[in-house]
mmCIF file of C-alpha atoms in Angstrom:
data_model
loop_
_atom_site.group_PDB
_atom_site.id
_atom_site.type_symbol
_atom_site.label_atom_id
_atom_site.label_comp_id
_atom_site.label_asym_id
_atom_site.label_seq_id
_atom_site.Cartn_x
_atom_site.Cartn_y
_atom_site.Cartn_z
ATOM 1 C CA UNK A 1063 -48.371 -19.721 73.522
ATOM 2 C CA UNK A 1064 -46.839 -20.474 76.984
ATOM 3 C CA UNK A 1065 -48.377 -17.439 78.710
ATOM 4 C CA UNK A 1066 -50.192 -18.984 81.295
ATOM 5 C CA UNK A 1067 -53.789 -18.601 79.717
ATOM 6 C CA UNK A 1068 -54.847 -21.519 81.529
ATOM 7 C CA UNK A 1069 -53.671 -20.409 85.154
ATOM 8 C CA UNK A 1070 -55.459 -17.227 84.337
ATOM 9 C CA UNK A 1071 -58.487 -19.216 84.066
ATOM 10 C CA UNK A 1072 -58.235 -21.723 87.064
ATOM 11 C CA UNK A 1073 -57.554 -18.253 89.139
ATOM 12 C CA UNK A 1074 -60.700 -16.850 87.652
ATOM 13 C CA UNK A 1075 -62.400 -20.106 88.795
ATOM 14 C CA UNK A 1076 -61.014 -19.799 92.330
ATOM 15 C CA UNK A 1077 -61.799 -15.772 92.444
ATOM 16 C CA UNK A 1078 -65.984 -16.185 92.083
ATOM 17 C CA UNK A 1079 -65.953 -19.853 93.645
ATOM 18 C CA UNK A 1080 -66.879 -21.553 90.472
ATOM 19 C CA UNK A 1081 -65.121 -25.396 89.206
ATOM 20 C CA UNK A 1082 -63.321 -24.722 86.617
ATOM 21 C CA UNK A 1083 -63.574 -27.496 83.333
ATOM 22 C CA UNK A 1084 -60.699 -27.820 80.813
ATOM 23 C CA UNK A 1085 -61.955 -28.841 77.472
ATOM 24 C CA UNK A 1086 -59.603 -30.898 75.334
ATOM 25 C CA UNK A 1087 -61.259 -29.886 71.679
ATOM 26 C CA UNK A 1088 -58.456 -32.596 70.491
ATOM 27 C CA UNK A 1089 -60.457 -35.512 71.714
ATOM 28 C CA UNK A 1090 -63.771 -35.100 69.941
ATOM 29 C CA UNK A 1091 -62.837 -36.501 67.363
ATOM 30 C CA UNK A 1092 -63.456 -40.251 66.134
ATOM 31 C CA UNK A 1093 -63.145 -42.751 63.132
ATOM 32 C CA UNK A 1094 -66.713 -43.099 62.128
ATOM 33 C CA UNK A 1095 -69.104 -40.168 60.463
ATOM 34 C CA UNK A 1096 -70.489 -38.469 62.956
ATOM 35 C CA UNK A 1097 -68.443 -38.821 66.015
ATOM 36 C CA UNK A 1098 -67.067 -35.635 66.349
ATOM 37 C CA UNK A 1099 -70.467 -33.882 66.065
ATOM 38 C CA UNK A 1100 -71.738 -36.459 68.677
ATOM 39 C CA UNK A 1101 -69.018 -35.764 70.875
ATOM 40 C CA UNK A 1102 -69.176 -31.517 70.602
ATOM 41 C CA UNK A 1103 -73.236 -31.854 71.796
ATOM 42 C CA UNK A 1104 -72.209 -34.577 74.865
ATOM 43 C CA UNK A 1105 -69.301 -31.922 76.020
ATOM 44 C CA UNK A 1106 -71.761 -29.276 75.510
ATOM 45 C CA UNK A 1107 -74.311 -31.258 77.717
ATOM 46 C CA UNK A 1108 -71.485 -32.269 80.258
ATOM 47 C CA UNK A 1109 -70.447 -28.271 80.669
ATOM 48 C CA UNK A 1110 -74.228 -27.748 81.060
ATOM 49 C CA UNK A 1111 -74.984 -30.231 83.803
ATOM 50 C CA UNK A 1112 -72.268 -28.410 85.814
ATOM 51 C CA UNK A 1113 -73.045 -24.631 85.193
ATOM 52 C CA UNK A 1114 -72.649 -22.373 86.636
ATOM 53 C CA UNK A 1115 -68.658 -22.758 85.680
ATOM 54 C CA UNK A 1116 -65.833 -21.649 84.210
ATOM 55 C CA UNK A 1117 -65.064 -23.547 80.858
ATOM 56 C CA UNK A 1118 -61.640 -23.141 78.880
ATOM 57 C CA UNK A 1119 -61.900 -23.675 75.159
ATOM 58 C CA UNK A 1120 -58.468 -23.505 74.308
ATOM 59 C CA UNK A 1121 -57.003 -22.973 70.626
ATOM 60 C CA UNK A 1122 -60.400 -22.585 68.961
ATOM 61 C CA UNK A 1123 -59.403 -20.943 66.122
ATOM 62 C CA UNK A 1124 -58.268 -24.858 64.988
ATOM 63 C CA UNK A 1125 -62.201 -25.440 65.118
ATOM 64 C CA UNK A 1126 -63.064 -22.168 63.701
ATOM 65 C CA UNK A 1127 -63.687 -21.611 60.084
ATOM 66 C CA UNK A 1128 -62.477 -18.447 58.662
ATOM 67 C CA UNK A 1129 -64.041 -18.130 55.771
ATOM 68 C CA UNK A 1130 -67.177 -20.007 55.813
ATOM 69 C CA UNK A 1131 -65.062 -22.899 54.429
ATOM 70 C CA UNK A 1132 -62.611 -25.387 56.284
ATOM 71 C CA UNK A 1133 -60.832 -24.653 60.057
ATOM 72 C CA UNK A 1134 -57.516 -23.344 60.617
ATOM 73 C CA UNK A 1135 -56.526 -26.869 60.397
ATOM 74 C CA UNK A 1136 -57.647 -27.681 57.292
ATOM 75 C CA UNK A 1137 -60.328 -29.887 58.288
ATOM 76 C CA UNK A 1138 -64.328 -29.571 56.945
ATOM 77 C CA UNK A 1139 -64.935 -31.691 60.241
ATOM 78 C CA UNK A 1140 -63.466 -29.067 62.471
ATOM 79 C CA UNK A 1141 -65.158 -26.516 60.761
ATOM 80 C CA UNK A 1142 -68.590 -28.262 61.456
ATOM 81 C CA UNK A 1143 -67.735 -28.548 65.738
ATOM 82 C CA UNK A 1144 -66.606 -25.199 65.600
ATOM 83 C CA UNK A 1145 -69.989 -23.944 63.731
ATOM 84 C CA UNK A 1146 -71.785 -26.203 66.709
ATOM 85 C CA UNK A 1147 -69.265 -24.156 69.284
ATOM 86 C CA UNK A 1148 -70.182 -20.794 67.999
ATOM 87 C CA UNK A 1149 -74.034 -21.277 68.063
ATOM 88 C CA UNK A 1150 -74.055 -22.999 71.460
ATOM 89 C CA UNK A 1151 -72.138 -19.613 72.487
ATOM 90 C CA UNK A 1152 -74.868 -17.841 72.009
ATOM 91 C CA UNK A 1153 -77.709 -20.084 73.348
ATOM 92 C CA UNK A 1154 -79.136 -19.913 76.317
ATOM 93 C CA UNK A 1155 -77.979 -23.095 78.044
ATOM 94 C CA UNK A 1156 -74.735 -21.168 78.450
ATOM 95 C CA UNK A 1157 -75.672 -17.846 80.089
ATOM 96 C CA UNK A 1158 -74.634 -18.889 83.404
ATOM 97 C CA UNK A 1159 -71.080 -20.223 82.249
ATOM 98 C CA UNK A 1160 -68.049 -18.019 82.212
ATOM 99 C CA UNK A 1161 -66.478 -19.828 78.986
ATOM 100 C CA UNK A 1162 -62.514 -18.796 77.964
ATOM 101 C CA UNK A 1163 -61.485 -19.492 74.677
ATOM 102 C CA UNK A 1164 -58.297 -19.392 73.557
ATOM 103 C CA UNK A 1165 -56.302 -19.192 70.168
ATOM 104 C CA UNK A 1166 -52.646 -19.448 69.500
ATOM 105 C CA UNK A 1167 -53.181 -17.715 66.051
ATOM 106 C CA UNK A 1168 -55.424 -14.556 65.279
ATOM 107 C CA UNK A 1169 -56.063 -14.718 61.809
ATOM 108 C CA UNK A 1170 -58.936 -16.368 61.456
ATOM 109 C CA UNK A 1171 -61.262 -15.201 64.476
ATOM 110 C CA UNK A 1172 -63.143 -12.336 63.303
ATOM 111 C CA UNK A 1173 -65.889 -15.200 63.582
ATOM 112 C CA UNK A 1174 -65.294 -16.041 67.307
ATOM 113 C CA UNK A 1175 -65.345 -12.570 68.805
ATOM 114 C CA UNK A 1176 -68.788 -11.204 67.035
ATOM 115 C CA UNK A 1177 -71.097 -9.194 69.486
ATOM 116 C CA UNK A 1178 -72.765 -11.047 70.626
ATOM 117 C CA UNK A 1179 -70.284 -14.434 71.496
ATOM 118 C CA UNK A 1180 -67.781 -13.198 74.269
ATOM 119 C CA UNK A 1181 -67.693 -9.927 76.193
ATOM 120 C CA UNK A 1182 -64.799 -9.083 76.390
ATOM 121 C CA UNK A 1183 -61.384 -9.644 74.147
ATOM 122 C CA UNK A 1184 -57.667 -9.367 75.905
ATOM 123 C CA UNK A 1185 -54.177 -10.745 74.261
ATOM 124 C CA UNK A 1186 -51.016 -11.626 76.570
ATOM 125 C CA UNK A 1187 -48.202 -9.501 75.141
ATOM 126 C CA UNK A 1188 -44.386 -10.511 75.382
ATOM 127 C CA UNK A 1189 -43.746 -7.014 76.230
ATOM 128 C CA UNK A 1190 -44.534 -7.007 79.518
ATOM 129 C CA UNK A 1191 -43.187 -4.338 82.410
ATOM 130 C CA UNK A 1192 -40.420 -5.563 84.329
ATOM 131 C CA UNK A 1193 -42.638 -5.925 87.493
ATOM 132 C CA UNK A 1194 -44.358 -8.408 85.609
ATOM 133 C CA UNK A 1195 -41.326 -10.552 84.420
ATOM 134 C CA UNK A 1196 -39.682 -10.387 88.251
ATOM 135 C CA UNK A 1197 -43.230 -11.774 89.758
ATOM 136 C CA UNK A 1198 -42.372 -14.882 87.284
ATOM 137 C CA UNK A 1199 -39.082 -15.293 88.238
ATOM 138 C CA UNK A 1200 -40.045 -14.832 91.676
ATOM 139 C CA UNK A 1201 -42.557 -17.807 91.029
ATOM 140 C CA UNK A 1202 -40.603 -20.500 89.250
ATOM 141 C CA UNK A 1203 -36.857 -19.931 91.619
ATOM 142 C CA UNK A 1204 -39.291 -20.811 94.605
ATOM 143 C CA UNK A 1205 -40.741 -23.909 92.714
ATOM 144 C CA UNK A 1206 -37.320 -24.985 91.422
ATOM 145 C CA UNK A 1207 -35.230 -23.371 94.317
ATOM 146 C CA UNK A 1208 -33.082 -21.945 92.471
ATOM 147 C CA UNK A 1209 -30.564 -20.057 94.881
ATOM 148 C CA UNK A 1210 -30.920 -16.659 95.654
ATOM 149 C CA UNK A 1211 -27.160 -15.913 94.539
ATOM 150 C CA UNK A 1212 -28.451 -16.915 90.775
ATOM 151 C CA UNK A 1213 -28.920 -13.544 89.051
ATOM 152 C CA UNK A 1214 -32.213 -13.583 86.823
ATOM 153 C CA UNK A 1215 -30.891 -12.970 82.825
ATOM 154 C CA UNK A 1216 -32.449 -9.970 81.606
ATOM 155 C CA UNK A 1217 -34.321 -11.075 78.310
ATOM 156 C CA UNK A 1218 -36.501 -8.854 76.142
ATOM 157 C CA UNK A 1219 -39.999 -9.960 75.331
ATOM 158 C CA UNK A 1220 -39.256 -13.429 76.804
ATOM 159 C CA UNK A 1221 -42.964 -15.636 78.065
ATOM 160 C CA UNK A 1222 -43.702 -16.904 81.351
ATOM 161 C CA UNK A 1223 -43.108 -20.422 79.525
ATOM 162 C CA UNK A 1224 -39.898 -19.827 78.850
ATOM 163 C CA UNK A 1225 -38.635 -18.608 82.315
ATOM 164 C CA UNK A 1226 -40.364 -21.797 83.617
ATOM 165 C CA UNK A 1227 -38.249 -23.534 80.901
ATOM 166 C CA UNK A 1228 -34.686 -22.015 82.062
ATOM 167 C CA UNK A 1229 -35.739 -22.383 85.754
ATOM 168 C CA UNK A 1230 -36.348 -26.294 84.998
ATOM 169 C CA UNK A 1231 -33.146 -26.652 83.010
ATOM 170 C CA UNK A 1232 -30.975 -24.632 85.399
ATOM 171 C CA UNK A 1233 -31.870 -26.593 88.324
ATOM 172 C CA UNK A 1234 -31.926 -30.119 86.448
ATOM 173 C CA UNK A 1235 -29.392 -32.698 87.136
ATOM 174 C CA UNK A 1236 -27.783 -33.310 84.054
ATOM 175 C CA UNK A 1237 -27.352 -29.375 83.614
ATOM 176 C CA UNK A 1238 -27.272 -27.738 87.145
ATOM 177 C CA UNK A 1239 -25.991 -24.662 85.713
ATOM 178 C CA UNK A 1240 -26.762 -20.808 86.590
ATOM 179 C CA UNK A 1241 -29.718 -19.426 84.943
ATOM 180 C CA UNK A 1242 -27.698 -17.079 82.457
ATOM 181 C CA UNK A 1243 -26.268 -20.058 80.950
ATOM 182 C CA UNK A 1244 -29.553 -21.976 81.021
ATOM 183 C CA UNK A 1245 -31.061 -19.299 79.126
ATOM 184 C CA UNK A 1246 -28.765 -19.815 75.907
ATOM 185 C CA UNK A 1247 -30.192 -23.417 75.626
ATOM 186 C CA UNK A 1248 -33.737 -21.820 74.882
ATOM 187 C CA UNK A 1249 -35.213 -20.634 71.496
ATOM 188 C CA UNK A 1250 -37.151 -18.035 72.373
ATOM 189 C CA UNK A 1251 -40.428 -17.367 70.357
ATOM 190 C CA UNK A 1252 -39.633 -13.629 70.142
ATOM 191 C CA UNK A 1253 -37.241 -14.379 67.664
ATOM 192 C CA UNK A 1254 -38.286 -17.809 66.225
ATOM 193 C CA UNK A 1255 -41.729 -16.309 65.625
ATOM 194 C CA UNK A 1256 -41.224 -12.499 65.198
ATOM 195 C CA UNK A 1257 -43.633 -11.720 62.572
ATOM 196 C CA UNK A 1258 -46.071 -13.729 63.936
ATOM 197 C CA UNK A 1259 -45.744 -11.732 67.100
ATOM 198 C CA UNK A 1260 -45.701 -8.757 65.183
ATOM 199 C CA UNK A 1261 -49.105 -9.618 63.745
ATOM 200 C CA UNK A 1262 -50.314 -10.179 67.213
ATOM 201 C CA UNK A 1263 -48.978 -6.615 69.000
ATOM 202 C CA UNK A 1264 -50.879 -4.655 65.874
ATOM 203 C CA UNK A 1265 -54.069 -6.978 66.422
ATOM 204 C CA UNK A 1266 -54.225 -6.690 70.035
ATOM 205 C CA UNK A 1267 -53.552 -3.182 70.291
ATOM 206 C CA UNK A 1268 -56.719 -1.935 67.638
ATOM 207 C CA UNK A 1269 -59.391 -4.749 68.864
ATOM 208 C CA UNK A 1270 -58.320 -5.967 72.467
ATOM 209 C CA UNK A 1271 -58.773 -4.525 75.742
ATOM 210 C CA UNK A 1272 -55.888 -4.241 78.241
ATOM 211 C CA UNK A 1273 -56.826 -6.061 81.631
ATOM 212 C CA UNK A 1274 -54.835 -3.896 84.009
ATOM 213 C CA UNK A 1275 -56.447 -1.079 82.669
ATOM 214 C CA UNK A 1276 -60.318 -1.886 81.556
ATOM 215 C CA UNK A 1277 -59.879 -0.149 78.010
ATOM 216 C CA UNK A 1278 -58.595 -0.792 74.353
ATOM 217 C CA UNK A 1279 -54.776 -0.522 74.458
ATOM 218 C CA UNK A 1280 -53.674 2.886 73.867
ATOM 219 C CA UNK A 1281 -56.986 4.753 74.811
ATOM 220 C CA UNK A 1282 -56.185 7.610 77.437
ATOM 221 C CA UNK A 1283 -60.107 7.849 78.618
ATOM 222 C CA UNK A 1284 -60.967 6.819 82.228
ATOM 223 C CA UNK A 1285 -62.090 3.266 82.535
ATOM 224 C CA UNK A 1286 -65.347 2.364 83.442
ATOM 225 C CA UNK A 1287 -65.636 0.316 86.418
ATOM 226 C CA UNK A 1288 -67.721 -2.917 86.206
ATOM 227 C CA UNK A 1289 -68.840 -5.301 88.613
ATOM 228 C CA UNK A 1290 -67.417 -7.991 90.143
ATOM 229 C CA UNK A 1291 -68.229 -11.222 87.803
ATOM 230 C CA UNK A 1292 -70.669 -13.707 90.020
ATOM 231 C CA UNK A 1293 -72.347 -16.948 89.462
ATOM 232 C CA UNK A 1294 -74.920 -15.846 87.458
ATOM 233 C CA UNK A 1295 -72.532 -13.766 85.308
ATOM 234 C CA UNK A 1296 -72.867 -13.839 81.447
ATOM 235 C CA UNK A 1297 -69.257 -12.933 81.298
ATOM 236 C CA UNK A 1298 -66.842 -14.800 78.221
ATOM 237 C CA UNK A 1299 -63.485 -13.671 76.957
ATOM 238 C CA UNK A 1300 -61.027 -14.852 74.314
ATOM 239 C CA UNK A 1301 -57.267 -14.514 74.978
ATOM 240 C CA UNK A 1302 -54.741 -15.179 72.429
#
């Protein structure tokens, strides 16, 4: 989490002039038997009525079953919407959407990336160059103005969301304190989470394909070049 997979997709949006519809999964739920199956088709019809689009479906692996039984959240209802998810991927009412989905947590989505479902699958890695990590910085000191005499702290495998995080806090009121020292207030899901990351690096790198590149991490063959997604695109992806 805290990567930005959102502002990837609102960028995508902007790129092939296409709206761009954030689904809350979160609020299809209700109190009666029923609702949250009513509610998945009337989303579903909602996204159809404005296709072509970009849809985000983020942290579907909470709606996903992973064995045939209940959802990563422990819920037989979820597992139902996300059954109702997973067909309507592959229906024809949604060959002219470019739908995102996102997960948090890669154990369970062998289901969601079938051939078939989404055509392409990417991760966001913490290791990123340092290019990559000065563009962010870059970003959030002119958002926060930060001044330019404010060194950036040199962090290993720290997220986007936390840079935002020790931007915010070093230029707050109650702190207003140099960004090293705003950086030792933050817990920093490299180490809070490191197997879990772990799991993610050795899962991305043998099913995903690297973005700046157009081929499976670690592959040393030229990439193909493919076209520039347009309206009519049947083009999905899943990003944890």
């Amino acid at each position: 989490p805290g990567f930005g997979k959102t502002q990837i997709a609102k960028r995508l949006g902007k790129d092939v002039g296409l709206p761009v519809l954030i689904a809350n999964l979160d609020a299809i739920g209700g109190k009666y038997v029923g609702d949250s199956e009513g509610n998945t088709r009337l989303l579903q019809r909602i996204i159809e009525r404005n296709s072509p689009c970009v849809v985000v479906l983020d942290e579907m692996n909470r709606f996903i079953s992973t064995d045939g039984g209940s959802s990563a959240s422990g819920n037989n209802v979820d597992a139902k919407t996300g059954g109702m998810w997973l067909t309507w991927l592959s229906s024809p009412e949604a060959k002219d959407i470019i739908i995102i989905a996102t997960a948090n947590d890669v154990s369970g989505v062998s289901t969601m990336i079938r051939a078939g479902r989404f055509d392409l699958t990417t991760y966001s890695s913490v290791d990123r160059s340092d290019e990559q990590v000065n563009q962010v910085w870059d970003l959030y000191r002119k958002q926060y103005k930060i001044p330019e005499s404010d060194v950036n702290p040199r962090i290993p495998r720290i997220s986007p969301a936390e840079q935002e995080l020790i931007c915010r806090n070093a230029s707050a009121e109650w702190f207003n304190e140099p960004l090293e020292k705003a950086a030792q207030r933050v817990v920093f899901i490299a180490q809070t989470s490191a197997q879990a990351v772990a799991d993610l690096e050795a899962w991305g790198k043998q099913f995903c394909v690297d973005l700046e590149t157009g081929r499976r991490f670690g592959e040393t063959t030229e990439p193909r070049k493919s076209a520039k997604p347009s309206a009519n695109a049947r083009t999905r992806s899943v990003s944890a």
